[in-house]
């Protein structure tokens, strides 16, 4: 036993034996103390970053009910790898929901379940790259993360400006792009809605050029003054890839989204998704299907819509009170507002000065490529209570004042 123990410890590197001299405890590799990690940035007291929903309002009880129902009823086979396009239960529920709420023309065969809009875009960009596609046109400004994600696949991007009624389709027609990424229901970050003429132009462009419109419908459920415009996909389903997710409606951490695409393309995207990760988590897919079909999703969205309307109003009132020189633009929708800074104010310096006052805000410039736009902030308001919004904007106004004082 002793000999066995010794040889095992030698084999594992704990002991070192040399013939003719005894067995010794192996010297451990000198321990190099790594420098302590930098102290994490203290969380800001007022986080106005765009696109962050109120996850404190996540419908835990209703979600738990759906999870319990699924765990009780779902056959064991549902815990195997999901079908390439996602579980049929969820695709059926989404086809009905998206048709009813967004006017999307979808069947379960044209839907691919994915890990949010980000993965949908990534799969699509890879598909376009491998098909040797011409450059992809993208709005300028556009969500910077999305632009970076697409560029990383090697797909060339071509920026097209955005006006008060959405993408400059006259400019698009002059380019050699064969695909275009748009946010028609609520442009990110400007907050405008694509007008009917622009929508019609896009449909004509797509059918004449055999082009593809990629519609990012990231926050369309939240429109506060009227019904949201229907999805563009409903006008040209054969030329549109529609992307959506629960990131704004429920929680971004769920990483659940969907692609609606013409069937052959949907199948190709599903194969790519399958090669990437063998499918999105089955239990979450089933739970979401149950959550949608039981009406809990509609109820939750109605509740959040009310909450976000109040918060948006609180933001507008606080801006009018504390920063009267700032103007907002965009329609009454979504979970962010574009705030034009008063003349002569430097956007980057305001972002820095606000951080010093524990207010986190994002400038517009990071989302712009070539469009030169006046200084502005993209303010998210969904995760802050009305009183926090008021105090946060008061601090933001003070930060704007700080930059003016230091400039003189
Ligand atoms: C323009 C835009 N599209 C889509 C998304 C959502 O992405 P995902 O569904 O991957 O969470 C966001 C989130 O911030 C966004 O700003």
Short mmCIF file of C-alpha atoms and ligand atoms in Angstrom, two decimals:
data_model
loop_
_atom_site.label_atom_id
_atom_site.label_comp_id
_atom_site.label_asym_id
_atom_site.label_seq_id
_atom_site.Cartn_x
_atom_site.Cartn_y
_atom_site.Cartn_z
CA UNK A 1 0.00 0.00 0.00
CA UNK A 2 2.78 2.43 0.97
CA UNK A 3 4.63 1.85 -2.31
CA UNK A 4 1.40 2.34 -4.26
CA UNK A 5 0.66 5.56 -2.39
CA UNK A 6 4.17 6.88 -3.08
CA UNK A 7 4.01 6.11 -6.79
CA UNK A 8 0.55 7.67 -7.02
CA UNK A 9 1.77 10.86 -5.34
CA UNK A 10 4.79 10.96 -7.67
CA UNK A 11 2.50 10.43 -10.67
CA UNK A 12 0.33 13.34 -9.56
CA UNK A 13 3.38 15.58 -9.13
CA UNK A 14 3.18 15.97 -5.33
CA UNK A 15 6.40 14.02 -4.67
CA UNK A 16 9.60 13.85 -6.60
CA UNK A 17 11.79 10.75 -6.33
CA UNK A 18 15.30 10.41 -7.72
CA UNK A 19 17.01 7.02 -7.81
CA UNK A 20 19.71 6.91 -5.13
CA UNK A 21 18.38 9.84 -3.15
CA UNK A 22 15.17 9.86 -1.20
CA UNK A 23 11.70 10.95 -2.12
CA UNK A 24 10.94 14.57 -1.45
CA UNK A 25 7.92 16.78 -1.50
CA UNK A 26 7.92 18.51 -4.88
CA UNK A 27 8.63 22.21 -4.84
CA UNK A 28 5.50 24.02 -5.78
CA UNK A 29 5.83 26.47 -8.63
CA UNK A 30 6.61 29.85 -7.13
CA UNK A 31 3.36 31.59 -6.51
CA UNK A 32 3.23 34.82 -8.36
CA UNK A 33 0.87 37.12 -6.70
CA UNK A 34 -1.11 38.79 -9.43
CA UNK A 35 -1.93 42.42 -8.90
CA UNK A 36 -5.28 42.88 -7.24
CA UNK A 37 -8.11 43.40 -9.72
CA UNK A 38 -9.02 47.03 -10.18
CA UNK A 39 -11.76 48.12 -7.84
CA UNK A 40 -15.08 47.80 -9.66
CA UNK A 41 -16.69 51.08 -10.66
CA UNK A 42 -19.35 51.88 -8.11
CA UNK A 43 -22.76 51.35 -9.69
CA UNK A 44 -24.22 54.70 -10.70
CA UNK A 45 -27.14 55.90 -8.59
CA UNK A 46 -29.04 56.96 -11.71
CA UNK A 47 -28.58 54.66 -14.68
CA UNK A 48 -30.11 56.23 -17.79
CA UNK A 49 -28.44 53.88 -20.27
CA UNK A 50 -30.66 53.27 -23.29
CA UNK A 51 -32.39 49.96 -23.81
CA UNK A 52 -32.44 48.74 -20.21
CA UNK A 53 -35.95 47.56 -19.29
CA UNK A 54 -37.35 47.45 -15.77
CA UNK A 55 -36.32 43.95 -14.79
CA UNK A 56 -37.62 44.61 -11.27
CA UNK A 57 -41.04 44.31 -12.92
CA UNK A 58 -40.31 40.81 -14.25
CA UNK A 59 -43.54 38.82 -13.78
CA UNK A 60 -42.05 36.23 -11.44
CA UNK A 61 -45.30 34.71 -10.24
CA UNK A 62 -46.81 34.27 -13.69
CA UNK A 63 -43.50 32.98 -15.09
CA UNK A 64 -43.28 30.49 -12.22
CA UNK A 65 -46.83 29.35 -12.98
CA UNK A 66 -45.90 28.69 -16.60
CA UNK A 67 -42.68 26.93 -15.59
CA UNK A 68 -44.58 24.72 -13.13
CA UNK A 69 -47.19 23.86 -15.75
CA UNK A 70 -44.45 22.93 -18.22
CA UNK A 71 -42.51 20.83 -15.75
CA UNK A 72 -45.71 19.04 -14.83
CA UNK A 73 -47.00 18.38 -18.32
CA UNK A 74 -44.16 18.34 -20.85
CA UNK A 75 -43.16 14.87 -22.05
CA UNK A 76 -39.60 13.81 -21.28
CA UNK A 77 -38.77 13.96 -24.99
CA UNK A 78 -39.04 17.74 -24.79
CA UNK A 79 -35.80 17.76 -22.81
CA UNK A 80 -33.81 16.36 -25.73
CA UNK A 81 -32.04 18.72 -28.12
CA UNK A 82 -34.69 20.99 -29.61
CA UNK A 83 -35.55 20.91 -33.32
CA UNK A 84 -33.25 23.10 -35.43
CA UNK A 85 -35.79 25.92 -35.80
CA UNK A 86 -36.81 25.74 -32.13
CA UNK A 87 -39.62 23.90 -30.34
CA UNK A 88 -42.85 23.71 -32.28
CA UNK A 89 -44.89 24.84 -29.25
CA UNK A 90 -43.07 28.19 -29.15
CA UNK A 91 -43.07 28.69 -32.92
CA UNK A 92 -46.84 28.10 -33.00
CA UNK A 93 -47.42 30.53 -30.15
CA UNK A 94 -45.18 33.16 -31.78
CA UNK A 95 -46.78 32.82 -35.20
CA UNK A 96 -50.19 33.64 -33.67
CA UNK A 97 -48.88 36.36 -31.35
CA UNK A 98 -46.76 38.18 -33.95
CA UNK A 99 -49.62 38.04 -36.46
CA UNK A 100 -52.12 39.44 -33.98
CA UNK A 101 -49.95 42.12 -32.39
CA UNK A 102 -47.47 43.13 -35.11
CA UNK A 103 -49.18 42.08 -38.35
CA UNK A 104 -46.31 39.69 -39.11
CA UNK A 105 -47.13 36.96 -41.62
CA UNK A 106 -45.52 33.88 -40.13
CA UNK A 107 -46.02 30.15 -39.85
CA UNK A 108 -44.03 27.87 -37.55
CA UNK A 109 -41.99 26.86 -40.63
CA UNK A 110 -40.80 30.43 -41.21
CA UNK A 111 -39.74 31.03 -37.58
CA UNK A 112 -36.35 30.28 -36.03
CA UNK A 113 -36.01 30.61 -32.25
CA UNK A 114 -32.69 32.20 -31.31
CA UNK A 115 -30.80 33.87 -28.47
CA UNK A 116 -32.13 37.39 -29.00
CA UNK A 117 -31.94 39.80 -31.91
CA UNK A 118 -28.15 39.76 -31.52
CA UNK A 119 -27.84 36.10 -32.43
CA UNK A 120 -30.42 36.44 -35.20
CA UNK A 121 -28.38 39.25 -36.74
CA UNK A 122 -25.16 37.36 -36.31
CA UNK A 123 -26.51 34.27 -38.07
CA UNK A 124 -27.89 36.41 -40.85
CA UNK A 125 -24.66 38.36 -41.29
CA UNK A 126 -22.74 35.08 -41.52
CA UNK A 127 -25.21 33.80 -44.08
CA UNK A 128 -24.91 36.97 -46.17
CA UNK A 129 -21.13 36.87 -45.91
CA UNK A 130 -20.90 33.27 -47.03
CA UNK A 131 -23.22 34.02 -49.94
CA UNK A 132 -20.68 36.67 -51.00
CA UNK A 133 -23.32 39.34 -50.59
CA UNK A 134 -22.89 42.97 -51.55
CA UNK A 135 -22.53 45.39 -48.62
CA UNK A 136 -25.28 45.58 -46.03
CA UNK A 137 -26.85 49.03 -45.76
CA UNK A 138 -27.45 50.19 -42.21
CA UNK A 139 -29.07 53.25 -40.70
CA UNK A 140 -26.79 56.06 -39.57
CA UNK A 141 -27.07 56.40 -36.63
CA UNK A 142 -27.71 52.80 -35.55
CA UNK A 143 -27.17 50.78 -32.39
CA UNK A 144 -23.40 50.62 -32.12
CA UNK A 145 -23.35 47.10 -30.67
CA UNK A 146 -25.27 45.79 -33.66
CA UNK A 147 -22.91 47.48 -36.07
CA UNK A 148 -19.87 46.01 -34.30
CA UNK A 149 -21.44 42.58 -34.23
CA UNK A 150 -22.05 42.62 -37.98
CA UNK A 151 -18.63 44.03 -38.84
CA UNK A 152 -17.03 41.21 -36.85
CA UNK A 153 -18.47 38.68 -39.31
CA UNK A 154 -16.57 40.37 -42.14
CA UNK A 155 -19.67 41.77 -43.82
CA UNK A 156 -19.11 45.22 -45.26
CA UNK A 157 -21.43 47.92 -43.93
CA UNK A 158 -22.65 50.93 -45.80
CA UNK A 159 -24.24 53.76 -43.83
CA UNK A 160 -27.40 55.46 -45.04
CA UNK A 161 -28.73 58.55 -43.27
CA UNK A 162 -32.01 58.81 -41.36
CA UNK A 163 -34.45 61.72 -41.53
CA UNK A 164 -37.62 62.59 -39.65
CA UNK A 165 -39.51 59.84 -41.45
CA UNK A 166 -36.85 57.16 -41.29
CA UNK A 167 -34.19 55.80 -43.63
CA UNK A 168 -33.22 57.93 -46.62
CA UNK A 169 -34.52 55.48 -49.22
CA UNK A 170 -33.48 57.78 -52.11
CA UNK A 171 -29.89 57.34 -50.98
CA UNK A 172 -30.34 53.60 -50.50
CA UNK A 173 -31.43 53.21 -54.12
CA UNK A 174 -28.15 54.80 -55.26
CA UNK A 175 -26.02 52.24 -53.41
CA UNK A 176 -25.21 48.70 -54.54
CA UNK A 177 -26.52 47.20 -51.30
CA UNK A 178 -28.70 44.11 -51.61
CA UNK A 179 -29.76 44.06 -47.96
CA UNK A 180 -30.64 46.77 -45.47
CA UNK A 181 -31.05 46.74 -41.68
CA UNK A 182 -33.77 49.06 -40.35
CA UNK A 183 -35.72 49.81 -37.15
CA UNK A 184 -38.96 51.05 -38.78
CA UNK A 185 -41.33 51.02 -35.79
CA UNK A 186 -39.02 53.11 -33.59
CA UNK A 187 -35.66 54.09 -35.01
CA UNK A 188 -32.76 53.44 -32.70
CA UNK A 189 -31.52 55.83 -31.41
CA UNK A 190 -33.42 58.77 -32.98
CA UNK A 191 -36.86 57.48 -31.99
CA UNK A 192 -38.62 58.41 -35.25
CA UNK A 193 -41.10 56.15 -37.04
CA UNK A 194 -40.58 55.22 -40.69
CA UNK A 195 -43.24 57.05 -42.70
CA UNK A 196 -45.62 55.31 -45.14
CA UNK A 197 -43.77 56.61 -48.23
CA UNK A 198 -40.43 55.33 -46.98
CA UNK A 199 -41.97 51.98 -46.17
CA UNK A 200 -43.45 51.77 -49.66
CA UNK A 201 -40.07 52.77 -51.15
CA UNK A 202 -38.34 49.99 -49.26
CA UNK A 203 -40.80 47.40 -50.49
CA UNK A 204 -40.35 48.56 -54.10
CA UNK A 205 -36.55 48.60 -53.69
CA UNK A 206 -36.58 45.08 -52.28
CA UNK A 207 -38.73 43.62 -55.03
CA UNK A 208 -36.92 45.41 -57.90
CA UNK A 209 -33.47 44.57 -56.64
CA UNK A 210 -34.28 41.18 -55.17
CA UNK A 211 -33.09 42.76 -51.94
CA UNK A 212 -33.60 41.81 -48.34
CA UNK A 213 -35.04 44.12 -45.68
CA UNK A 214 -33.90 43.16 -42.18
CA UNK A 215 -36.41 44.55 -39.72
CA UNK A 216 -35.26 44.93 -36.12
CA UNK A 217 -38.52 45.22 -34.18
CA UNK A 218 -36.84 45.52 -30.79
CA UNK A 219 -39.33 47.60 -28.75
CA UNK A 220 -42.45 48.09 -30.87
CA UNK A 221 -44.86 46.82 -28.22
CA UNK A 222 -44.40 50.05 -26.28
CA UNK A 223 -46.23 52.85 -28.01
CA UNK A 224 -47.97 55.27 -25.69
CA UNK A 225 -50.01 57.62 -27.83
CA UNK A 226 -51.59 55.21 -30.32
CA UNK A 227 -51.35 51.70 -31.70
CA UNK A 228 -47.85 50.94 -32.99
CA UNK A 229 -47.44 50.82 -36.76
CA UNK A 230 -47.54 47.27 -38.05
CA UNK A 231 -44.36 45.45 -38.96
CA UNK A 232 -42.95 46.08 -42.42
CA UNK A 233 -42.65 42.32 -42.80
CA UNK A 234 -46.42 42.12 -43.30
CA UNK A 235 -46.07 44.17 -46.50
CA UNK A 236 -43.30 42.10 -48.09
CA UNK A 237 -42.82 38.77 -46.29
CA UNK A 238 -40.82 37.30 -49.18
CA UNK A 239 -38.26 40.09 -48.96
CA UNK A 240 -38.08 40.65 -45.23
CA UNK A 241 -36.30 39.06 -42.31
CA UNK A 242 -38.06 40.07 -39.12
CA UNK A 243 -36.16 40.02 -35.81
CA UNK A 244 -37.59 40.32 -32.31
CA UNK A 245 -36.97 39.22 -28.75
CA UNK A 246 -38.21 39.36 -25.16
CA UNK A 247 -35.26 41.56 -24.15
CA UNK A 248 -37.35 44.72 -23.78
CA UNK A 249 -40.68 43.13 -22.89
CA UNK A 250 -39.49 40.62 -20.26
CA UNK A 251 -35.75 40.56 -19.55
CA UNK A 252 -32.61 40.63 -21.72
CA UNK A 253 -31.05 37.93 -19.56
CA UNK A 254 -33.52 35.35 -20.89
CA UNK A 255 -31.72 35.48 -24.26
CA UNK A 256 -34.79 34.45 -26.19
CA UNK A 257 -35.69 35.87 -29.56
CA UNK A 258 -36.98 34.95 -32.98
CA UNK A 259 -36.29 35.32 -36.67
CA UNK A 260 -39.11 35.25 -39.22
CA UNK A 261 -37.70 34.66 -42.70
CA UNK A 262 -38.78 33.25 -46.06
CA UNK A 263 -38.76 29.50 -45.60
CA UNK A 264 -35.55 28.45 -47.42
CA UNK A 265 -33.61 31.18 -45.63
CA UNK A 266 -35.19 30.23 -42.29
CA UNK A 267 -33.97 26.67 -42.82
CA UNK A 268 -30.44 27.80 -43.62
CA UNK A 269 -30.35 30.08 -40.57
CA UNK A 270 -31.63 27.25 -38.39
CA UNK A 271 -28.83 24.98 -39.61
CA UNK A 272 -26.30 27.66 -38.71
CA UNK A 273 -27.88 28.07 -35.29
CA UNK A 274 -27.78 24.32 -34.79
CA UNK A 275 -24.08 24.23 -35.71
CA UNK A 276 -23.39 27.10 -33.30
CA UNK A 277 -25.10 25.93 -30.13
CA UNK A 278 -27.50 22.99 -30.78
CA UNK A 279 -30.50 25.17 -29.96
CA UNK A 280 -31.84 27.53 -27.29
CA UNK A 281 -32.80 26.12 -23.86
CA UNK A 282 -35.87 23.89 -24.23
CA UNK A 283 -37.48 24.63 -20.87
CA UNK A 284 -37.32 28.39 -21.46
CA UNK A 285 -38.85 27.94 -24.91
CA UNK A 286 -41.71 25.87 -23.49
CA UNK A 287 -42.25 28.29 -20.62
CA UNK A 288 -42.41 31.26 -22.99
CA UNK A 289 -44.86 29.39 -25.23
CA UNK A 290 -47.12 28.74 -22.24
CA UNK A 291 -46.66 32.31 -21.00
CA UNK A 292 -47.73 33.73 -24.37
CA UNK A 293 -50.66 31.34 -24.90
CA UNK A 294 -52.05 31.79 -21.40
CA UNK A 295 -52.36 35.55 -21.97
CA UNK A 296 -49.73 36.37 -19.33
CA UNK A 297 -47.47 37.99 -21.93
CA UNK A 298 -50.20 40.41 -23.07
CA UNK A 299 -51.10 41.24 -19.47
CA UNK A 300 -47.46 41.88 -18.58
CA UNK A 301 -46.92 44.11 -21.60
CA UNK A 302 -50.05 46.14 -20.79
CA UNK A 303 -48.78 46.62 -17.22
CA UNK A 304 -45.29 47.64 -18.36
CA UNK A 305 -46.70 49.95 -21.02
CA UNK A 306 -48.53 51.86 -18.31
CA UNK A 307 -45.40 52.00 -16.15
CA UNK A 308 -43.16 53.13 -19.01
CA UNK A 309 -45.66 55.80 -20.08
CA UNK A 310 -45.52 57.26 -16.55
CA UNK A 311 -41.73 57.14 -16.53
CA UNK A 312 -41.46 58.76 -19.92
CA UNK A 313 -43.78 61.54 -18.76
CA UNK A 314 -41.70 61.91 -15.59
CA UNK A 315 -38.57 62.28 -17.72
CA UNK A 316 -40.12 64.90 -19.98
CA UNK A 317 -41.36 66.88 -16.96
CA UNK A 318 -37.98 66.66 -15.22
CA UNK A 319 -36.20 67.83 -18.37
CA UNK A 320 -38.60 70.75 -18.77
CA UNK A 321 -38.00 71.70 -15.14
CA UNK A 322 -34.26 71.18 -14.72
CA UNK A 323 -32.87 71.39 -18.27
CA UNK A 324 -35.26 73.70 -20.11
CA UNK A 325 -32.74 74.30 -22.90
CA UNK A 326 -32.83 70.64 -23.92
CA UNK A 327 -35.29 69.44 -26.54
CA UNK A 328 -36.54 65.91 -27.00
CA UNK A 329 -37.35 64.28 -30.30
CA UNK A 330 -38.97 61.08 -31.49
CA UNK A 331 -42.40 59.61 -30.95
CA UNK A 332 -43.97 58.62 -27.65
CA UNK A 333 -42.77 55.04 -27.65
CA UNK A 334 -40.19 52.55 -26.50
CA UNK A 335 -37.88 52.90 -23.53
CA UNK A 336 -35.53 55.69 -24.55
CA UNK A 337 -35.70 59.35 -25.55
CA UNK A 338 -33.29 61.42 -27.63
CA UNK A 339 -32.43 64.63 -25.80
CA UNK A 340 -30.78 67.43 -27.78
CA UNK A 341 -28.37 69.27 -25.53
CA UNK A 342 -28.48 73.06 -25.32
CA UNK A 343 -26.30 74.87 -27.84
CA UNK A 344 -22.60 75.05 -27.09
CA UNK A 345 -22.61 72.03 -24.79
CA UNK A 346 -20.03 69.29 -25.40
CA UNK A 347 -21.63 65.82 -25.45
CA UNK A 348 -18.60 63.81 -24.29
CA UNK A 349 -17.88 66.19 -21.46
CA UNK A 350 -21.47 66.00 -20.26
CA UNK A 351 -21.25 62.20 -20.19
CA UNK A 352 -18.07 62.43 -18.08
CA UNK A 353 -19.38 65.15 -15.78
CA UNK A 354 -22.60 63.17 -15.25
CA UNK A 355 -20.58 60.05 -14.31
CA UNK A 356 -18.85 62.12 -11.61
CA UNK A 357 -22.28 62.86 -10.20
CA UNK A 358 -23.21 59.16 -10.31
CA UNK A 359 -25.47 59.60 -13.33
CA UNK A 360 -24.81 57.25 -16.25
CA UNK A 361 -25.88 58.53 -19.66
CA UNK A 362 -24.93 57.72 -23.25
CA UNK A 363 -24.08 60.21 -25.94
CA UNK A 364 -25.58 60.00 -29.42
CA UNK A 365 -22.21 60.23 -31.16
CA UNK A 366 -21.16 56.66 -30.38
CA UNK A 367 -24.05 55.44 -32.55
CA UNK A 368 -23.19 57.69 -35.50
CA UNK A 369 -20.85 56.81 -38.35
CA UNK A 370 -20.65 59.77 -40.68
CA UNK A 371 -23.80 61.70 -39.92
CA UNK A 372 -22.84 64.92 -38.14
CA UNK A 373 -25.49 65.60 -35.59
CA UNK A 374 -25.81 68.20 -32.85
CA UNK A 375 -24.82 67.01 -29.36
CA UNK A 376 -27.47 64.80 -27.79
CA UNK A 377 -28.01 62.11 -25.20
CA UNK A 378 -29.91 58.85 -25.63
CA UNK A 379 -31.67 58.51 -22.29
CA UNK A 380 -33.28 55.28 -21.14
CA UNK A 381 -35.91 55.75 -18.45
CA UNK A 382 -37.50 52.34 -18.00
CA UNK A 383 -35.58 51.13 -14.97
CA UNK A 384 -35.89 54.29 -12.86
CA UNK A 385 -38.82 55.34 -10.71
CA UNK A 386 -40.35 58.78 -11.37
CA UNK A 387 -38.68 60.25 -8.28
CA UNK A 388 -35.28 58.81 -9.25
CA UNK A 389 -35.79 60.22 -12.74
CA UNK A 390 -36.44 63.65 -11.32
CA UNK A 391 -33.37 63.59 -9.07
CA UNK A 392 -31.22 62.04 -11.82
CA UNK A 393 -32.17 64.77 -14.29
CA UNK A 394 -31.51 67.41 -11.64
CA UNK A 395 -27.99 65.98 -11.26
CA UNK A 396 -27.62 65.76 -15.04
CA UNK A 397 -28.53 69.44 -15.36
CA UNK A 398 -25.91 70.23 -12.73
CA UNK A 399 -23.39 68.19 -14.75
CA UNK A 400 -24.22 70.22 -17.86
CA UNK A 401 -23.60 73.32 -15.72
CA UNK A 402 -20.23 71.87 -14.60
CA UNK A 403 -19.09 71.56 -18.21
CA UNK A 404 -20.08 75.15 -18.97
CA UNK A 405 -18.26 76.47 -15.89
CA UNK A 406 -15.07 74.54 -16.68
CA UNK A 407 -15.21 75.70 -20.30
CA UNK A 408 -14.85 79.32 -19.22
C1 LIG B 1 -31.68 48.46 -31.64
C2 LIG B 1 -31.71 47.24 -30.78
N1 LIG B 1 -32.06 46.08 -31.32
C3 LIG B 1 -32.14 44.96 -30.58
C4 LIG B 1 -31.84 44.96 -29.24
C5 LIG B 1 -32.04 43.72 -28.41
O1 LIG B 1 -31.08 42.79 -28.63
P1 LIG B 1 -31.28 41.36 -27.99
O2 LIG B 1 -32.62 40.86 -28.42
O3 LIG B 1 -30.16 40.55 -28.56
O4 LIG B 1 -31.17 41.48 -26.52
C6 LIG B 1 -31.41 46.12 -28.64
C7 LIG B 1 -31.04 46.13 -27.23
O5 LIG B 1 -30.48 47.02 -26.67
C8 LIG B 1 -31.37 47.31 -29.43
O6 LIG B 1 -31.02 48.48 -28.89
#
